[in-house]
XYZ file of C-alpha atoms in Angstrom:
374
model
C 5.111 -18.319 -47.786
C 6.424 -14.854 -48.579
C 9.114 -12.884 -48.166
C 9.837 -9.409 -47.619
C 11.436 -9.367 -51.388
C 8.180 -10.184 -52.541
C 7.359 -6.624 -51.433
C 9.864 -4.988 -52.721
C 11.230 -4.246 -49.513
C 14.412 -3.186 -48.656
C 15.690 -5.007 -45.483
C 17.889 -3.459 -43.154
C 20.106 -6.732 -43.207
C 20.584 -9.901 -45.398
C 17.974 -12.182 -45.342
C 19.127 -16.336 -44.300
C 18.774 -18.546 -46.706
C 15.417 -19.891 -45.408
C 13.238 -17.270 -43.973
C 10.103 -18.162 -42.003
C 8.074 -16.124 -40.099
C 8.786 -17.165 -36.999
C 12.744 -16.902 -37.633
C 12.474 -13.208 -38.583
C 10.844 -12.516 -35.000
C 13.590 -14.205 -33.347
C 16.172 -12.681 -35.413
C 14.684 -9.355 -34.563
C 14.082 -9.826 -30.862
C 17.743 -11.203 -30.729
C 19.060 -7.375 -30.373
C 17.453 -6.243 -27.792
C 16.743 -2.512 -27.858
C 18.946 0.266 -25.439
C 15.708 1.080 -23.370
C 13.307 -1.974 -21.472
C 10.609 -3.703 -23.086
C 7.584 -1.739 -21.144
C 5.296 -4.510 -20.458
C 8.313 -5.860 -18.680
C 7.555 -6.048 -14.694
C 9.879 -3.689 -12.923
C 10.299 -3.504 -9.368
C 12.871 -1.168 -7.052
C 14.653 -1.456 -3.758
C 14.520 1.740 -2.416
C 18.019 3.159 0.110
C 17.308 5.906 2.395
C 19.379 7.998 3.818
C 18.924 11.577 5.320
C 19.770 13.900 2.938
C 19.037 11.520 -0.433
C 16.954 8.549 -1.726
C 17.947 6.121 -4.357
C 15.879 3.438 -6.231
C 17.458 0.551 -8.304
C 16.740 -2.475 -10.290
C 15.513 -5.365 -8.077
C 13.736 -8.315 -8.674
C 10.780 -7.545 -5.004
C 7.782 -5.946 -6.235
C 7.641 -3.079 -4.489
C 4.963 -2.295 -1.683
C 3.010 1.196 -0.670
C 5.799 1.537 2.460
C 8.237 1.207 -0.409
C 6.245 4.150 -1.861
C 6.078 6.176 0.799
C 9.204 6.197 2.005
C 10.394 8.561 -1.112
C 11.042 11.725 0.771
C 10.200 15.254 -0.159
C 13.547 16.753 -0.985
C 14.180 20.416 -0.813
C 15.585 21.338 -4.765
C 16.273 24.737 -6.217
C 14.484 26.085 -9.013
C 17.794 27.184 -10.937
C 19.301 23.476 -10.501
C 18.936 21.757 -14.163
C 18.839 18.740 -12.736
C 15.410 19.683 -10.815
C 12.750 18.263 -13.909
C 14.952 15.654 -15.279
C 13.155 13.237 -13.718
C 10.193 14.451 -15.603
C 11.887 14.751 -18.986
C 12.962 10.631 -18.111
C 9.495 9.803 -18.166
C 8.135 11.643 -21.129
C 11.275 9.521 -23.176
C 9.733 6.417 -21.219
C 6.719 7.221 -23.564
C 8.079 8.425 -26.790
C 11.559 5.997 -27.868
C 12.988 5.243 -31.015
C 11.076 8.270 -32.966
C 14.069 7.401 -35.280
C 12.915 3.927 -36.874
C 9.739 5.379 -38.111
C 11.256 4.780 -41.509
C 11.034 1.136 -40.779
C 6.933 1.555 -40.857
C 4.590 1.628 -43.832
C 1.856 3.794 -44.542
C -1.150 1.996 -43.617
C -4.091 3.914 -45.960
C -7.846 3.673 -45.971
C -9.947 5.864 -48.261
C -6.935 7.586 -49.410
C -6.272 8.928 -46.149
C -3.025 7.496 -43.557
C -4.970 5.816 -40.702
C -1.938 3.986 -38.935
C 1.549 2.793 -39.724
C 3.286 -0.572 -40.282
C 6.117 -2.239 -39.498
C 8.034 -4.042 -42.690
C 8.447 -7.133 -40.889
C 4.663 -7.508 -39.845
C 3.527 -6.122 -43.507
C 5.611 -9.865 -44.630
C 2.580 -11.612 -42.087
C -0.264 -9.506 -43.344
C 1.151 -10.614 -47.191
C -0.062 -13.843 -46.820
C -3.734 -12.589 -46.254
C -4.094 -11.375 -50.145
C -7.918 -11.145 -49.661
C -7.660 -8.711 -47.074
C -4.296 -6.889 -47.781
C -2.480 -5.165 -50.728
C 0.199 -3.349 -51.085
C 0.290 -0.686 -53.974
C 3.163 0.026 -55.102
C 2.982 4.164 -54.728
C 5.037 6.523 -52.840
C 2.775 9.118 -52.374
C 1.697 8.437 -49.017
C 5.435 9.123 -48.169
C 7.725 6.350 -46.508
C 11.019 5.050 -47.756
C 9.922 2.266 -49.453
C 7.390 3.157 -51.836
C 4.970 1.148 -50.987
C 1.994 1.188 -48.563
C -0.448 -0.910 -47.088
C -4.460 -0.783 -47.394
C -7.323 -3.336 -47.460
C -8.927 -5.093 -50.529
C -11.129 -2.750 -52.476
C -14.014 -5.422 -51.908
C -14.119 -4.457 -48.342
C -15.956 -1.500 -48.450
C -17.913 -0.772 -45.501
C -16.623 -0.193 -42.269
C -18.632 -3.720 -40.642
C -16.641 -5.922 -43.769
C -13.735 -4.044 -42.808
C -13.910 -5.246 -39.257
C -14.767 -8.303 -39.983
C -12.268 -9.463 -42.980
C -9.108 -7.389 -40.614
C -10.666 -8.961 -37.139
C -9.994 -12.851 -38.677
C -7.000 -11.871 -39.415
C -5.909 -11.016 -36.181
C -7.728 -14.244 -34.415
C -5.381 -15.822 -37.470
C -2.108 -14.809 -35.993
C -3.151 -14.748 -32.314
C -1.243 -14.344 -29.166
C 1.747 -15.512 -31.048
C 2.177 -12.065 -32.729
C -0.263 -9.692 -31.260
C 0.128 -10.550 -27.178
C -2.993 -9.488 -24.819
C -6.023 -10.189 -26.842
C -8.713 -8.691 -25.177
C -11.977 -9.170 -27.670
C -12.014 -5.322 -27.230
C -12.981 -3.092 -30.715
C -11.214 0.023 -30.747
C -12.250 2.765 -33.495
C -10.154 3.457 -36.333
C -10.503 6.790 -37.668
C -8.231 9.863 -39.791
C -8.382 12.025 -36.727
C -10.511 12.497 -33.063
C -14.314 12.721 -34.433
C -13.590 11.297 -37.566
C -16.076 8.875 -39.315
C -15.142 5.467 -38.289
C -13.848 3.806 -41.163
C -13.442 0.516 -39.167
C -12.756 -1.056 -35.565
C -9.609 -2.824 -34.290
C -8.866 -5.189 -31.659
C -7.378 -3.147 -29.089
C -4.728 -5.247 -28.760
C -3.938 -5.191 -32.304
C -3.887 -1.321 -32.431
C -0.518 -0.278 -32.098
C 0.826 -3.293 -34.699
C -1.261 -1.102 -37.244
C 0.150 2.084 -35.523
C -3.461 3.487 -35.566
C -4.117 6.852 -32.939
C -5.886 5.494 -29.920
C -7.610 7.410 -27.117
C -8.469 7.199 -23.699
C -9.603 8.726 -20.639
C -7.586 9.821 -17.239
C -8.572 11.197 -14.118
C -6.717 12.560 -10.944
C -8.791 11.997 -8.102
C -7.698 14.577 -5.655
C -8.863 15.791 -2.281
C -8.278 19.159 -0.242
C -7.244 18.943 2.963
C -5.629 21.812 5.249
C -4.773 23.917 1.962
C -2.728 20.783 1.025
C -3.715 18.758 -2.034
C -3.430 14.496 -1.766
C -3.750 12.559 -4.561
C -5.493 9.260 -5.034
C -3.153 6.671 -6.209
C -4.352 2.690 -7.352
C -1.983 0.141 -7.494
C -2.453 -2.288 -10.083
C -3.339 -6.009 -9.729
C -0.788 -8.367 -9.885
C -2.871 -10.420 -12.858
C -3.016 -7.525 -15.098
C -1.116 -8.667 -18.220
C 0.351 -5.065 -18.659
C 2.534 -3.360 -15.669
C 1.058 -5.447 -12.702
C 1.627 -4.505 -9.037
C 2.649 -0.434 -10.813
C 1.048 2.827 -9.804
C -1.881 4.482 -11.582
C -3.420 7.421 -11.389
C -7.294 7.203 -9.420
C -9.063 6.309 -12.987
C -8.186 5.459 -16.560
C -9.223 3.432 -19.700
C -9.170 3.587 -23.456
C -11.982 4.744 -25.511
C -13.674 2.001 -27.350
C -16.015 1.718 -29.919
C -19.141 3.601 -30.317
C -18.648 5.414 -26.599
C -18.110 9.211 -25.707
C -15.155 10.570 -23.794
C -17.640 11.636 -20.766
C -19.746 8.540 -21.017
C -16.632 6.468 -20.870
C -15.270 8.271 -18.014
C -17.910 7.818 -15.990
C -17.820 3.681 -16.747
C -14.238 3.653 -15.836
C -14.978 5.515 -13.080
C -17.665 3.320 -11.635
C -15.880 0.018 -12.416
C -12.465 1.238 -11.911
C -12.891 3.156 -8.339
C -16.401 2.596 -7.025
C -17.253 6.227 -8.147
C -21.188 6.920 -8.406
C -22.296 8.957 -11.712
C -23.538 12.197 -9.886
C -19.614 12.251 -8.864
C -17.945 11.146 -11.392
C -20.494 13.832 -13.627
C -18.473 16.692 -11.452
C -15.054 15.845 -13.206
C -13.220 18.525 -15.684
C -12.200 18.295 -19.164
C -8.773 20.036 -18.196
C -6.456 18.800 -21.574
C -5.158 16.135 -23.083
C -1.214 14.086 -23.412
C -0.167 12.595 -26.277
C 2.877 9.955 -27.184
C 4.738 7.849 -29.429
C 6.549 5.099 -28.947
C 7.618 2.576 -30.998
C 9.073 -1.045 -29.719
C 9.428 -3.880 -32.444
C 6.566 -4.182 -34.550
C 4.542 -1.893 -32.146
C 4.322 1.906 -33.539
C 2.265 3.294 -30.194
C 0.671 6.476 -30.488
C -2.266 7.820 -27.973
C -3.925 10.688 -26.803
C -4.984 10.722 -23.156
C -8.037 13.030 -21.954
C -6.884 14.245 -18.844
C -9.785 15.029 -16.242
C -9.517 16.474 -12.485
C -11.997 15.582 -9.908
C -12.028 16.890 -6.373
C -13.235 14.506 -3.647
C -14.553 14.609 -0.297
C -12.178 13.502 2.525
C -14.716 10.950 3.345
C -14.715 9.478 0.389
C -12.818 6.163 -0.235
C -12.319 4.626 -3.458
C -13.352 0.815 -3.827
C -12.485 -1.161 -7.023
C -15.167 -3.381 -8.624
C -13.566 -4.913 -11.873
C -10.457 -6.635 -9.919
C -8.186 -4.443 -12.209
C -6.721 -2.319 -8.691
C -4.784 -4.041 -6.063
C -5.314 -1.362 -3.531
C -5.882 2.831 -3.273
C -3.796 5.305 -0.989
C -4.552 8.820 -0.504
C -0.864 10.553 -0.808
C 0.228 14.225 -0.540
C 0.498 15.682 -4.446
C 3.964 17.093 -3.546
C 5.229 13.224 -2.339
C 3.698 11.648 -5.393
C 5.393 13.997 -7.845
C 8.718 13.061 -5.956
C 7.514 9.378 -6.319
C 7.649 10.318 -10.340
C 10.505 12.089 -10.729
C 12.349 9.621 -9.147
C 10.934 6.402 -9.269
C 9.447 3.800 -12.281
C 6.970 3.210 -9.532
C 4.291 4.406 -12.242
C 3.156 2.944 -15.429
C 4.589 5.235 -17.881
C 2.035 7.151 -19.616
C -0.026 7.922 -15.873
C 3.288 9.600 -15.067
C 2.644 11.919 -17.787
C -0.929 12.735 -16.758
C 0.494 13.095 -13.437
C 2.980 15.750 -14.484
C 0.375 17.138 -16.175
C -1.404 18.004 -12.991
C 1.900 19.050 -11.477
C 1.888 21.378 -14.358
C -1.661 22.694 -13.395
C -1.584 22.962 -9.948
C 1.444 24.887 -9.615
C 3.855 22.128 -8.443
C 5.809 23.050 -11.474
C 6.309 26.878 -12.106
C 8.227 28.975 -14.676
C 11.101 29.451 -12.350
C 12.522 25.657 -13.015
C 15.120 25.006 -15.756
C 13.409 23.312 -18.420
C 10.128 24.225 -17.614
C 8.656 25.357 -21.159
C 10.432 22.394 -23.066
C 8.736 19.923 -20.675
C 5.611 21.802 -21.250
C 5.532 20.853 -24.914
C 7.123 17.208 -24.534
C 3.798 16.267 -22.696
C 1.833 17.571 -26.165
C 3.950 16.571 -29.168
């Protein structure tokens, strides 16, 4: 069994005398990091009073009167603290930019497709017909090495193949969630596909992944509402949290469009010559890195206006419920709450962004601008 000395690896702190696998996880899960684990379930009591509204740490899950009893509060466009809310979120999405130096290049075809973590490169050692590990600093990274795949593995279907046993190979036990879902892995958006990627497995080889998001919205009285979904309680990431109307990652061998409209029809009961009507209006992008787990996406962000008649109906068991909620309420329900799975909240400030609920008058308002696109 190797070691991280038999890559030449510098640890970050001295290895016990026997070093297993499975000790190295514990050892690194034993310091917990300052912000939650994500895919932890988070609920909130909610205290309201007239004039304020305060949400804490509690162990209820959290219910739509929960959610709408976050008042609209009056705030002034010169008070700093006005999009800090915001800014809380968009750090939600992108912690611990500092221990990318802990990651190694991960390089097909000469070119970076994902990054590493030291401690899972150890696991991936022990799979020397799939992975190598030159020892060359040009790729950059601190420890002059990187990580690629077997020059016998050629072809992007051997590629697949050889790196999707080795995932089945280390199983829930290191890469949580398995979904039997291929993700592409390319150089950049459009790229050739130099192989695909359990989606679970993605971020643990820190390659880019994509998906698509749409605000369902609907006009009414000059006001706009948004459609919100609240997540099963079975999902195995953020049950019982607030989404967005639609979203869902881009897997292999689909367009963006296409995609959306899939999403759309399993997701929300939303017929193609609807769904057809939504707009390309942007995209969000994060990084976040917990553990082994080097996260990076781009989210497709799509608008779609609605009739007032129209009533969104799940059909993959994947949404507990919908609600049709003023824009202006849900942004409050961002800014203040965890109510939302992290990355919607972005796509939701996004819109807020858009649709003038956030203007160049607030403190902040450029910086937060560019957080959402970094």
């Amino acid at each position: 069994m190797a070691c991280a000395d038999n890559l030449g690896l510098s640890l970050p702190f001295p290895l016990p005398f026997r070093f297993t696998f499975k000790s190295f996880r514990q050892f690194s899960m034993r310091f917990p990091a300052s912000t939650p684990n994500p895919s932890r379930i988070e609920a909130y009591s909610i205290n309201v009073t007239a004039s304020s509204v305060s949400v804490s740490s509690a162990n209820d899950i959290f219910g739509w009167d929960d959610v709408l009893r976050i008042s609209q509060s009056e705030i002034s466009p010169d008070d700093s603290s006005n999009l800090r809310g915001y800014f809380e979120k968009v750090q939600l999405c992108n912690r611990r930019s500092d221990l990318q130096s802990e990651f190694l290049p991960f390089v097909i075809e000469n070119q970076i497709v994902g990054y590493i973590h030291m401690g899972f490169a150890v696991l991936l050692r022990s799979f020397k017909d799939v992975f190598i590990f030159p020892k060359d600093d040009s790729f950059g990274g601190r420890f002059g090495y990187y990580v690629t795949l077997d020059s016998k593995l050629a072809t992007a279907e051997k590629r697949t193949s050889a790196v999707g046993d080795v995932v089945k190979s280390l199983g829930e036990e290191w890469i949580p969630g398995i979904r039997n879902e291929l993700f592409p892995v390319t150089t950049s958006f459009g790229a050739p596909i130099l192989f695909s990627l359990e989606r679970a497995a993605a971020p643990y080889f820190g390659v880019q992944g994509y998906a698509t998001n749409l605000n369902g919205y609907v006009e009414r009285d000059g006001q706009k509402y948004l459609w919100v979904a609240k997540r099963s309680q079975l999902k195995p990431t953020y049950p019982g949290r607030l989404d967005h109307l639609v979203a869902g990652g881009m897997p292999h061998g689909i367009a963006c469009r296409e995609n959306l409209v899939k999403e759309c029809k399993e997701e929300a009961g939303i017929p193609r010559y609807i769904s057809n009507k939504a707009i390309a209006v942007g995209a969000v992008s994060f990084l976040d890195i917990d553990g082994y787990s080097y996260n990076r996406y781009v989210l497709f962000c799509y608008d779609l206006k609605l009739s007032e008649s129209f009533e969104p109906k799940n059909e993959d068991g994947e949404v507990e419920s919908f609600k049709l909620i003023p824009a202006i309420q849900v942004a409050d329900v961002v800014r203040k709450t965890q109510f939302f799975t992290p990355n919607c909240a972005l796509v939701i400030i996004d819109f807020m962004f858009r649709h003038g609920y956030i203007s160049p008058e607030y403190v902040g308002y450029l910086e937060l601008l560019r957080s959402l696109r970094n």
